[in-house]
Coordinates of C-alpha atoms and ligand atoms in Angstrom, one line a residue:
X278 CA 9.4 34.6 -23.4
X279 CA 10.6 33.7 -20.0
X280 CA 13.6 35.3 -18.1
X281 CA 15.4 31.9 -18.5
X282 CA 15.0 32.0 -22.5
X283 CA 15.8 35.9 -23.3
X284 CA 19.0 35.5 -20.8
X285 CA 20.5 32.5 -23.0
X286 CA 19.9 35.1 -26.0
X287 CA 21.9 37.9 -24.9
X288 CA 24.8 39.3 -27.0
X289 CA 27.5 39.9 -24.6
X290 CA 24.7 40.6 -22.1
X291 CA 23.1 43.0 -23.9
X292 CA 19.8 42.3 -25.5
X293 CA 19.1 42.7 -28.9
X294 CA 15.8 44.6 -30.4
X295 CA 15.3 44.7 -34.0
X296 CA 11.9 46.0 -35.9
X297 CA 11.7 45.7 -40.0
X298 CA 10.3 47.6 -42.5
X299 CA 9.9 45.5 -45.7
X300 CA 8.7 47.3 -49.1
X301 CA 7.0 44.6 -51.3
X302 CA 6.9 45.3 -54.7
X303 CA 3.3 44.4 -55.7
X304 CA 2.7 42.3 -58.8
X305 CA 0.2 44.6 -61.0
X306 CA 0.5 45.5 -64.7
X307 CA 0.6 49.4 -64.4
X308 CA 2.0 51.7 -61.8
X309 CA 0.1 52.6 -58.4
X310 CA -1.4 56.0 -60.1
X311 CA -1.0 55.7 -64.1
X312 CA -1.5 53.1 -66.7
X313 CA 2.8 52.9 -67.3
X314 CA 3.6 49.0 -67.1
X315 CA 5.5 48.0 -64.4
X316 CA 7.6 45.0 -66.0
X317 CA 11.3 44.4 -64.8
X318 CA 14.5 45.4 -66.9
X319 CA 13.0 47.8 -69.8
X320 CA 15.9 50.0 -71.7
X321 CA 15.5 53.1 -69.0
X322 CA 13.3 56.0 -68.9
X323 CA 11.3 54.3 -71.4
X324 CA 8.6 52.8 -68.5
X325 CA 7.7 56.2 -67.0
X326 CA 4.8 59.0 -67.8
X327 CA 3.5 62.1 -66.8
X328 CA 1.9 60.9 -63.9
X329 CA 4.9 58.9 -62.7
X330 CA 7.2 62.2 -62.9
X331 CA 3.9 64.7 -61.8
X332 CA 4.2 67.1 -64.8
X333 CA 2.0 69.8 -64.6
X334 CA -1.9 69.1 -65.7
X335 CA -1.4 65.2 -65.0
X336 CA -3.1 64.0 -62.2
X337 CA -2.6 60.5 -60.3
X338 CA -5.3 58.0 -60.6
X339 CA -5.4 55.2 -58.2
X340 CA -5.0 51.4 -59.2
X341 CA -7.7 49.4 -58.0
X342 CA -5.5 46.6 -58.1
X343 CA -3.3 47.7 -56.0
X344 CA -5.4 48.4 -53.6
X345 CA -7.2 44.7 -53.6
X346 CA -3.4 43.2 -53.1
X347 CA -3.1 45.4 -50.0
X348 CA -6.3 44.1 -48.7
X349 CA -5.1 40.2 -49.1
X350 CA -2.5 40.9 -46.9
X351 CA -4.3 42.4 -44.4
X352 CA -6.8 39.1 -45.0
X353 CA -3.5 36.6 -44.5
X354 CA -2.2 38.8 -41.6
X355 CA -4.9 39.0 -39.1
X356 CA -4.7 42.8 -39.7
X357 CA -7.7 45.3 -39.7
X358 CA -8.3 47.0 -43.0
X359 CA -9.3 50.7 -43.0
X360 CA -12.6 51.7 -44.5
X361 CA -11.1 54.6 -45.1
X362 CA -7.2 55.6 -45.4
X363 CA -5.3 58.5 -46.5
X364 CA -2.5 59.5 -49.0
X365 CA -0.2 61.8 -48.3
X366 CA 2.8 63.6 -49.7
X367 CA 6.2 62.8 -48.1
X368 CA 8.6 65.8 -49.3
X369 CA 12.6 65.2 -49.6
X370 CA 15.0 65.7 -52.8
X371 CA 16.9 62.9 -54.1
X372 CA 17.7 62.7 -58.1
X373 CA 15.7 59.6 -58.8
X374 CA 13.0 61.8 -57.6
X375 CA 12.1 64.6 -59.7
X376 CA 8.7 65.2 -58.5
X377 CA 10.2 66.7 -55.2
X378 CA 7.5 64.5 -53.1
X379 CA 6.5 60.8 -52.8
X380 CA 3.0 59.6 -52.1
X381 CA 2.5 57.2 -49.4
X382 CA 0.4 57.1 -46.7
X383 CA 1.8 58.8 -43.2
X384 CA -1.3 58.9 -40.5
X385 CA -3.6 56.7 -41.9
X386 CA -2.6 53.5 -43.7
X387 CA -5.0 51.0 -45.5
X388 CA -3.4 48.0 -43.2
X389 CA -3.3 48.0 -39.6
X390 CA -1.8 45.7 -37.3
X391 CA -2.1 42.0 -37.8
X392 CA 1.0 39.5 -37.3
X393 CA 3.6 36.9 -38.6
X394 CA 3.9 33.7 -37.0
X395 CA 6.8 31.1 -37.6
X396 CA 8.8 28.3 -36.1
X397 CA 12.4 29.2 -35.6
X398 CA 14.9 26.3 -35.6
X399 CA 16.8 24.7 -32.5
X400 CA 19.9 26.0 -33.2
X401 CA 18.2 29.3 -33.0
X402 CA 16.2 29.6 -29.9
X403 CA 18.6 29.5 -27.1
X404 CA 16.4 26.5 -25.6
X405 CA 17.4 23.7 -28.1
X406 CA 13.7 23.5 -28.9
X407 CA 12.3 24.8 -31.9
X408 CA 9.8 27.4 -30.8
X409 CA 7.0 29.3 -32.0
X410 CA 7.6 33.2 -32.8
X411 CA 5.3 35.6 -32.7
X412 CA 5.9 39.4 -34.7
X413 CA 3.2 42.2 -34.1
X414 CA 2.8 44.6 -37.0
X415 CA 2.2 47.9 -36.6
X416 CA 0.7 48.7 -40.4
X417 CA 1.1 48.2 -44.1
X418 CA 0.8 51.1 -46.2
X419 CA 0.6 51.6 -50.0
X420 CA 3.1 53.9 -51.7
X421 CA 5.0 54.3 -55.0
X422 CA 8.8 53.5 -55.5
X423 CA 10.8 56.5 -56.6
X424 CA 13.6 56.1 -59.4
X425 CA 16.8 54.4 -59.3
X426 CA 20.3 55.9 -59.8
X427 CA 22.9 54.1 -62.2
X428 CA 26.5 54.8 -61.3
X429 CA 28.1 52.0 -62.7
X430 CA 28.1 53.3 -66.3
X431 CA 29.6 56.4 -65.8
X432 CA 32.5 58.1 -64.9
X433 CA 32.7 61.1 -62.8
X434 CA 28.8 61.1 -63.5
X435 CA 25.4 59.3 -62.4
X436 CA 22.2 58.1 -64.4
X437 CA 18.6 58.5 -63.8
X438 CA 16.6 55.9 -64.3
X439 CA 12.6 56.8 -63.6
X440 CA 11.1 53.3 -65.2
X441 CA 10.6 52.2 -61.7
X442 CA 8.8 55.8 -60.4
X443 CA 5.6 54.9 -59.2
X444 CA 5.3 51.3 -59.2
X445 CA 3.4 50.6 -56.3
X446 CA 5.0 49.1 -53.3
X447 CA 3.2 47.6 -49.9
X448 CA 5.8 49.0 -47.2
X449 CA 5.0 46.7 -44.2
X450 CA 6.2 47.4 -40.9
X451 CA 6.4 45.5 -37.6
X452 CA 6.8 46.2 -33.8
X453 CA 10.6 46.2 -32.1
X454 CA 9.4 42.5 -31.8
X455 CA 12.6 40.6 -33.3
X456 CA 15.2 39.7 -30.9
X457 CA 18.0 38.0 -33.1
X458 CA 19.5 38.2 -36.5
X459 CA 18.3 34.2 -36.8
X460 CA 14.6 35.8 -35.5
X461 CA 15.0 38.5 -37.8
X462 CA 15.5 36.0 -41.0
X463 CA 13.3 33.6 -39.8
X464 CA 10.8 36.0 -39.8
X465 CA 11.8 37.8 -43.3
X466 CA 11.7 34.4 -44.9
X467 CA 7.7 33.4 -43.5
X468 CA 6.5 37.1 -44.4
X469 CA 8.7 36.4 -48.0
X470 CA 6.7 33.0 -48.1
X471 CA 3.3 34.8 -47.7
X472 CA 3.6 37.5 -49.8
X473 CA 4.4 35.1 -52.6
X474 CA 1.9 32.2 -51.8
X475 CA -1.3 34.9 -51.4
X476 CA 0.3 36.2 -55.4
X477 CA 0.5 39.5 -54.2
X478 CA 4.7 39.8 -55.1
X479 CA 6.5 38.3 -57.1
X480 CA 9.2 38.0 -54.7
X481 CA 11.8 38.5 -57.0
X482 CA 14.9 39.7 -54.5
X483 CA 17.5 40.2 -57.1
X484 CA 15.4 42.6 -58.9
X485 CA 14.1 44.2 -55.7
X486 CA 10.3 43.0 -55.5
X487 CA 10.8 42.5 -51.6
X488 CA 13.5 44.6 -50.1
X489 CA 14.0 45.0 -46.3
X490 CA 15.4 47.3 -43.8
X491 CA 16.5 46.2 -40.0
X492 CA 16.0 48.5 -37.2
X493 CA 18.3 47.7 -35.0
X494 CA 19.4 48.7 -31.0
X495 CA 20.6 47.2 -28.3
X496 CA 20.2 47.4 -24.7
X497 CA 20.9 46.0 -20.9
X498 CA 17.5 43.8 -20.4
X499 CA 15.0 45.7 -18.6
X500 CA 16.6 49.3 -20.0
X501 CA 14.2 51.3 -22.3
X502 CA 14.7 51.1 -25.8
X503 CA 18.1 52.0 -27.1
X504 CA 19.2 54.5 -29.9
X505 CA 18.6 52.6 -33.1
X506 CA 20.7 52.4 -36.6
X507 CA 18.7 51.3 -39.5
X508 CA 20.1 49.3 -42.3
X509 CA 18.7 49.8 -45.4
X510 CA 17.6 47.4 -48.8
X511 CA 18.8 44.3 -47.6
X512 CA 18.0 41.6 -50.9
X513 CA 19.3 38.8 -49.6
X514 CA 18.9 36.4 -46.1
X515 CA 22.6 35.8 -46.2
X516 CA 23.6 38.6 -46.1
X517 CA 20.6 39.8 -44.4
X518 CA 22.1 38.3 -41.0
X519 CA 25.8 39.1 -42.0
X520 CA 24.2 42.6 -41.7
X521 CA 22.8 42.5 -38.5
X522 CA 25.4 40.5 -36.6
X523 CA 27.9 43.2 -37.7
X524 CA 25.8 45.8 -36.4
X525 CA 25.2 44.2 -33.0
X526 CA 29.0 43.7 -32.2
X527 CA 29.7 47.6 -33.4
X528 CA 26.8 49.4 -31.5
X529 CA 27.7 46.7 -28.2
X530 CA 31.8 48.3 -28.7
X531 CA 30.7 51.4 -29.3
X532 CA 28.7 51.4 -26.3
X533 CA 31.5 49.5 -24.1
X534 CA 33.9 52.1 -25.1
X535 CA 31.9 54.8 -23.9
X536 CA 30.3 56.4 -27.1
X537 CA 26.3 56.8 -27.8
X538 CA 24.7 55.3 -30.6
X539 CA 23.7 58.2 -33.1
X540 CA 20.2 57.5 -35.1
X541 CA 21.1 56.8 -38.4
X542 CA 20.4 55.2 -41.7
X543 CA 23.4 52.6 -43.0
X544 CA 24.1 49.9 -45.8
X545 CA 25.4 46.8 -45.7
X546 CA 28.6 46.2 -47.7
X547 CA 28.9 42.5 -48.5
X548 CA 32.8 43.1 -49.8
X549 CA 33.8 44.3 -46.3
X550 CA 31.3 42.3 -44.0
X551 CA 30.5 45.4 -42.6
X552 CA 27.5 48.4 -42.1
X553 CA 28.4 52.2 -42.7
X554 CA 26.6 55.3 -42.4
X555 CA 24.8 56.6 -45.2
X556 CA 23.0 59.7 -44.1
X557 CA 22.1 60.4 -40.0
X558 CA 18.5 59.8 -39.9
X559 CA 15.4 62.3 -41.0
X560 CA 12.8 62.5 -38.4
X561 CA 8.9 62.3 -39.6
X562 CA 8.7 66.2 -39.1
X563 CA 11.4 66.7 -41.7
X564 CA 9.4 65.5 -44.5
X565 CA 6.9 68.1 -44.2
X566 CA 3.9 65.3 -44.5
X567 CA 0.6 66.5 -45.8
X568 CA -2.0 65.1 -47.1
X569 CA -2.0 64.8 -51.2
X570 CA -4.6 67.3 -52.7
X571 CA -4.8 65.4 -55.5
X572 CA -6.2 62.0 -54.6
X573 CA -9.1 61.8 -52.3
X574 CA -9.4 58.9 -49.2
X575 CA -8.9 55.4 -50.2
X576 CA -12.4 54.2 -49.4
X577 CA -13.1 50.7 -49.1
X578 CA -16.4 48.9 -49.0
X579 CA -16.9 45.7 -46.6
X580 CA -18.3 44.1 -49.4
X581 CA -15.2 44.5 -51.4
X582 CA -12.9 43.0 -48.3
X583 CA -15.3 40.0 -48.2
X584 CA -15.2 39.5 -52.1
X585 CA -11.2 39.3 -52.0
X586 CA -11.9 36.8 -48.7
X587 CA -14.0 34.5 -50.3
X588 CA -11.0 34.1 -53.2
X589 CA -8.0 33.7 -50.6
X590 CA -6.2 30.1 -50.8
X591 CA -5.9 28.0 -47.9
X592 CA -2.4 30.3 -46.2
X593 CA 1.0 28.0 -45.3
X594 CA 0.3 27.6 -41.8
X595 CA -2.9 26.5 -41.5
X596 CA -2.3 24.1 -44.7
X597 CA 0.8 22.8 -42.7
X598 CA -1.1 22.0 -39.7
X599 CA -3.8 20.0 -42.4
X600 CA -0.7 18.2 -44.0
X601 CA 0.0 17.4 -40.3
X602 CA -3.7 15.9 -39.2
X603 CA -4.7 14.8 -42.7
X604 CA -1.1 12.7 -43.4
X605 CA 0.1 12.2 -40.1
X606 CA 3.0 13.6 -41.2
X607 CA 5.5 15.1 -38.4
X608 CA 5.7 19.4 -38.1
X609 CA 8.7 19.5 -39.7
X610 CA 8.2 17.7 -43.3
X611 CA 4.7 19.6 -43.4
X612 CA 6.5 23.2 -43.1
X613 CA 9.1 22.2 -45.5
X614 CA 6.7 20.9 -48.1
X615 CA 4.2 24.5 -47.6
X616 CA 7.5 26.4 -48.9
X617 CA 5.3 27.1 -52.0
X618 CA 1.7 26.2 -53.5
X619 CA 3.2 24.4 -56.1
X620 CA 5.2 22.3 -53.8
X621 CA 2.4 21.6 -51.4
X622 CA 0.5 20.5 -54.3
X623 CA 2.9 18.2 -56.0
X624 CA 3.4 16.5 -52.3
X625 CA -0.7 16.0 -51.9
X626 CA -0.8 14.6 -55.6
X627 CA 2.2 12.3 -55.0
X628 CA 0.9 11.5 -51.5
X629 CA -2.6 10.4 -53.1
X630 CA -1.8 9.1 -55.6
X631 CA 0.6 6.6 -54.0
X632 CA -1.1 6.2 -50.8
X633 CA 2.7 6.7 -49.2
X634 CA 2.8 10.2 -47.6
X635 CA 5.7 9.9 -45.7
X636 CA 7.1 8.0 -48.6
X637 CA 6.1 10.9 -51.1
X638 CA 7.1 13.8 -48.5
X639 CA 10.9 12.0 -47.9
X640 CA 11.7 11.8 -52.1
X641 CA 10.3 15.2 -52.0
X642 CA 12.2 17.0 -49.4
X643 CA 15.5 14.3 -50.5
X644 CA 15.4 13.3 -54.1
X645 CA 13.4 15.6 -55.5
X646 CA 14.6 18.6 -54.0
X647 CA 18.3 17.9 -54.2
X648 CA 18.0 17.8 -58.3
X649 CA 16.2 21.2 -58.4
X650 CA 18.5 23.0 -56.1
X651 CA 21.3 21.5 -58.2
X652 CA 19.7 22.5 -61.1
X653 CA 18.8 25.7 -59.8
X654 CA 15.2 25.2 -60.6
X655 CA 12.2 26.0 -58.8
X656 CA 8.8 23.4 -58.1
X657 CA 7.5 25.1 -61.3
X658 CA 10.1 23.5 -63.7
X659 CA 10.2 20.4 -61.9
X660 CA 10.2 18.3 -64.8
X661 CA 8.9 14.7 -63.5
X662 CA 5.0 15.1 -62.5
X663 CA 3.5 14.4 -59.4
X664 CA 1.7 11.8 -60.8
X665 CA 4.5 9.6 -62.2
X666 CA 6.2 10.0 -58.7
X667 CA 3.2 8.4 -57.6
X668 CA 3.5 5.6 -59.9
X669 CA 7.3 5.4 -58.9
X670 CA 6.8 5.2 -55.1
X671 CA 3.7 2.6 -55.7
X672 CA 6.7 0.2 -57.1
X673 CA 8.6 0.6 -54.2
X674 CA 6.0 -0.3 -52.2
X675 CA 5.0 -3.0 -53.4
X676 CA 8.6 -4.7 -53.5
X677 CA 8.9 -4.5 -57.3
X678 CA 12.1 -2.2 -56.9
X679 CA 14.5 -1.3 -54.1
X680 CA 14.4 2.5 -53.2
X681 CA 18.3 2.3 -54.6
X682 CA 16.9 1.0 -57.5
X683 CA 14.0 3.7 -57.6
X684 CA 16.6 6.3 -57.6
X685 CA 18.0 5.0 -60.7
X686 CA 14.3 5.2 -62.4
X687 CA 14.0 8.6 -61.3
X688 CA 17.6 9.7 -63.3
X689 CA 16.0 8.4 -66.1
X690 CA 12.9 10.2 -65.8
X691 CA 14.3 13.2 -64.7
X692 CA 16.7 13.0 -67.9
X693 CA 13.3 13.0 -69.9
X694 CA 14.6 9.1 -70.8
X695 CA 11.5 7.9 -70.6
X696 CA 7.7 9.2 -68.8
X697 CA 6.8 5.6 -67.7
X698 CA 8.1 3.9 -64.8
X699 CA 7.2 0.5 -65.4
X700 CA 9.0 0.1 -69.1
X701 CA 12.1 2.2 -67.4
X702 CA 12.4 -0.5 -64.7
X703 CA 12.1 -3.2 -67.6
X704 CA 14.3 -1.4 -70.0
X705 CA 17.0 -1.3 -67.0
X706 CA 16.2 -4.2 -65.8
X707 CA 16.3 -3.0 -62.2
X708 CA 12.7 -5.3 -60.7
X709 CA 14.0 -7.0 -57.5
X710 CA 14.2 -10.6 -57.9
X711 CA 11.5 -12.3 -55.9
X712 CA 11.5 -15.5 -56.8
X713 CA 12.9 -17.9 -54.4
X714 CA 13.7 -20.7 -56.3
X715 CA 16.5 -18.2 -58.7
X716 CA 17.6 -16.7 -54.9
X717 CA 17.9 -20.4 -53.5
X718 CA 20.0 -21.2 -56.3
X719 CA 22.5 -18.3 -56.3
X720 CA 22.9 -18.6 -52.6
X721 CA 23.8 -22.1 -53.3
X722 CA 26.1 -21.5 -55.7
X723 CA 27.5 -18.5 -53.8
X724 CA 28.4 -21.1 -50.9
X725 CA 29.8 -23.7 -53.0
X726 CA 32.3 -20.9 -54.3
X727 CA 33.2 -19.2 -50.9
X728 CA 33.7 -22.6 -48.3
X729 CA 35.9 -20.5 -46.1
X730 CA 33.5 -18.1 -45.4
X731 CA 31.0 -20.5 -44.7
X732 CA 33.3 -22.6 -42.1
X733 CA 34.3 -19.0 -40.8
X734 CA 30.8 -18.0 -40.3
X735 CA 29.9 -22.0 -38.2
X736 CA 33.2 -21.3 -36.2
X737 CA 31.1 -18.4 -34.9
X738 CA 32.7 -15.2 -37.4
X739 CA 29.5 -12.8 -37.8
X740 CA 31.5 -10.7 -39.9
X741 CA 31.8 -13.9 -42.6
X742 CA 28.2 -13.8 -42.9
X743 CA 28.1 -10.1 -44.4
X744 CA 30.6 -11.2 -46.9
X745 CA 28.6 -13.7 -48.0
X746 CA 25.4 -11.3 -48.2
X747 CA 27.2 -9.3 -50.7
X748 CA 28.7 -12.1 -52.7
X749 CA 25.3 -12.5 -53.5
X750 CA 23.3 -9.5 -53.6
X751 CA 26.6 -8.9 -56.4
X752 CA 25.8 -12.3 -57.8
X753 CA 22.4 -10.9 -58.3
X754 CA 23.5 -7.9 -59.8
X755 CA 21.8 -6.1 -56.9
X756 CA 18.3 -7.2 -58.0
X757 CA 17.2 -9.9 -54.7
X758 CA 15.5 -8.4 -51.8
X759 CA 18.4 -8.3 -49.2
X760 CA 15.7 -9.0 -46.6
X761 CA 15.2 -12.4 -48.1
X762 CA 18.6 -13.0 -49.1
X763 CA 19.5 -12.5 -45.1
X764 CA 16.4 -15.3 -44.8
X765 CA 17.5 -17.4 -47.3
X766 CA 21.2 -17.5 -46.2
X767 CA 20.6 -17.6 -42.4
X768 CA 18.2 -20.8 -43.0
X769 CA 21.2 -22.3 -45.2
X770 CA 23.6 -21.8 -42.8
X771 CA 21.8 -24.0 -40.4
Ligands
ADP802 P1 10.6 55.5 -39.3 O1 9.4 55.4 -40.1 O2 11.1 56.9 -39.1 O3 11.8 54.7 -39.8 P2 9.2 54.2 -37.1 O4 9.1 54.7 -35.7 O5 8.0 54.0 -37.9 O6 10.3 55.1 -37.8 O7 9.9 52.8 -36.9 C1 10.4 52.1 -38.0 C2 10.8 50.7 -37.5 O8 11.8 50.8 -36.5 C3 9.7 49.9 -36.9 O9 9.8 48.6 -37.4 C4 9.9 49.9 -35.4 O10 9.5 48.7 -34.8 C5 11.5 50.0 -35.4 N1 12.0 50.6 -34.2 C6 11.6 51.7 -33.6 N2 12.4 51.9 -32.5 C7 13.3 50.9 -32.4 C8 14.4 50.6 -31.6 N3 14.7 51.4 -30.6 N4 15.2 49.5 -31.9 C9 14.9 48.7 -32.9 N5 13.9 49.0 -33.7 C10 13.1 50.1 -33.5
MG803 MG1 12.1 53.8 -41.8

């Protein structure tokens, strides 16, 4: 970044430096180290076993699942993946934590370093250019979740609920490399769009398959680091930067009015708009790390990294720069349409099967899109097929229908009307009318019927002229070419 750039970004001319842990939930049937199942929303405390809780006599037995999921991340992040990595215990007491310890992995993680990349928007960048991002990790590191408390049910009281004890999460962790809340979502939202595309998370935020927590300080530019707050489980974008915003301006006041920043953990409380503190942070040291006697290294063979290579799909970027060389379609259609595989799919069968990218990637990202997101429905349920699109923007093409008209045909699909677009344009009668002897006529007849107009339009009155282009597109009932009605009128006119 130049000195111009990270100037236009400051916050009250203090810089802001943000690093994120995000704990993705990773999408196996059974827990990290027992055969429990791992599926969302069970009646509590029926999901958990020995293992999961450490009775005496049990003993944890690693999923080898779990540990292939790690290792496509590390594949789709550039990152090096240990041959051999460690568990460890990480002491502390909570109540959704029975076993007094969790296991995760402290010195030695099975992911190391590796990156994100994404494109953060205009508005964003302090340049007015959209500009390429860049956010080091430090490691990804496989650990199990601990259980969740239920207050909401009780009075005076709390629940335990241990279904979710040892499901296995991927905590992945970056460098102080984010420098704005929109940087900070921006780059949440492309590591959110990985871990779903490569299938290793579900990515289900509501139920808190991909939860994040922003590190955040600030500082003069050019000071060292500054003290940092962190603001835990964030499981939503929105409020994601609501979040950090709120804890920019209250660290810069704090600071302003004289008071230090005091390391601490907080949570964001959408009702007020606002961060408080939780607990003031644990140090490493305080968790009395060590590693777990129970589970020997994680020990992974090159041959096994190059098996889950050779099965990796093609990632979003580099299928967005292929939509861009193989389409010719512009940066910004081919990042909207790699939002999922099953989007990027639908646009290439659409685009093929029409010969009409751009066509294809403008009714997805318009038409398409704009019916889901009313419908709250993802690609998956999209319930016209990428084929019949095809068929539908082959009609346009050719002139048989007008796009308004096109729009019509696709209500009808989308309705489930009909699955054919030819007999729906019959049945509505919507074909453009390209006959110029039934135009000629019309036009005619649409002259006879409006003479003022016409002696407007010779006395030199342009705006006549439009009046009399929809007398007759009406008289057509919308069905002529307008193109040719502009012809055919123009040539009348004399
Ligand atoms: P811990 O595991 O105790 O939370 P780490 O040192 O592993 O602490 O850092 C956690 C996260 O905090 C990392 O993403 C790191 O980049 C970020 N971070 C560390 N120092 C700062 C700072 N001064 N300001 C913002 N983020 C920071
Ligand atoms: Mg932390």
């Amino acid at each position: 970044m130049s000195e111009k750039k990270q100037a236009s970004l400051l916050v009250q001319g203090y810089e802001v430096v943000i690093g994120f842990e995000t704990h993705a939930q990773l999408a196996t049937q059974s827990k990290i180290f027992s055969r429990a199942p791992t599926a969302f929303g069970a009646e509590p405390n029926t999901q958990a076993c020995a293992v999961d809780l450490a009775l005496p006599g049990t003993l944890p037995v690693m999923n080898r699942s779990a540990v292939e999921l790690a290792i496509r991340l590390g594949l789709a992040l550039g990152s090096h993946i240990a041959e051999q990595s460690v568990f460890a215990r990480k002491n502390y007491f909570y109540p959704d934590l029975p076993k007094g310890y969790q296991i995760s992995q402290f010195e030695i993680p099975v992911v190391q370093g590796g990156e994100v990349s994404f494109f953060l928007g205009a508005h964003s960048t302090g340049s007015g250019q959209s500009e390429k991002r860049t956010v080091r990790l430090v490691r990804a590191h496989l650990e199990e979740d601990a259980g969740k408390s239920l207050h909401e049910d009780f009075i005076g009281q709390s629940g335990i609920d241990l279904n979710r004890a040892g499901t296995p999460l991927l905590e992945i962790v970056t460098e102080p490399d984010i420098r704005s809340s929109a940087e900070a979502v921006a780059y949440a939202k492309e590591l959110h769009k990985i871990v779903t595309w490569i299938g290793i998370c579900d990515g289900n935020m509501q139920e808190g398959s991909f939860r994040c927590d922003a590190n955040v300080s600030v500082r003069k530019p050019g000071a060292p680091l500054g003290t940092r707050r962190e603001i835990k489980n964030l499981n939503s974008f929105k409020f994601m930067q609501q979040a950090i915003d709120y804890e920019v301006r209250w660290q810069i006041e704090q600071i302003e009015d004289g008071h230090a920043i005091q390391q601490a953990t907080v949570l964001f409380d959408p009702d007020t708009g606002e961060t408080r503190a939780m607990r003031t942070k644990e140090d490493a040291a305080d968790y009395r790390y060590f590693p777990d006697p129970d589970l020997p290294p994680l020990v992974i063979a090159r041959s096994w990294v190059d098996e889950v290579k050779a099965g990796m799909p093609e990632l979003p970027r580099q299928m967005a720069e292929r939509l861009v060389t193989e389409y010719g379609l512009p940066e910004y259609d081919a990042t909207t349409l790699t939002q999922s595989p099953a989007m990027a799919a639908y646009f290439e069968t659409a685009a093929q099967g029409s010969g009409q990218a751009k066509m294809a990637s403008n009714w997805i990202m318009g038409e398409v899109s704009r019916r889901l997101n009313a419908e709250e429905k993802d690609m998956a349920q999209v319930p016209v097929s990428a084929d019949t699109l095809a068929a539908l923007l082959k009609r346009i093409a050719d002139g048989t229908i007008s796009n308004n008209a096109a729009k019509q045909v696709m209500d009808a699909l989308w309705a489930a009307e009909a699955s054919d677009v030819d007999s729906v344009i019959e049945a509505k009668g919507l074909k453009q009318m390209n006959d110029a002897g039934a135009l000629e006529k019309i036009v005619d007849e649409v002259m006879a019927a409006n003479v003022e107009n016409v002696a407007q339009f010779r006395a030199g009155k342009e705006k006549a002229f439009n009046a009399l282009v929809g007398q007759v597109m009406k008289a057509s009932k919308g069905k002529a070419n307008p193109q040719q009605v502009n012809d055919v009128l123009r040539q009348k006119l004399g």
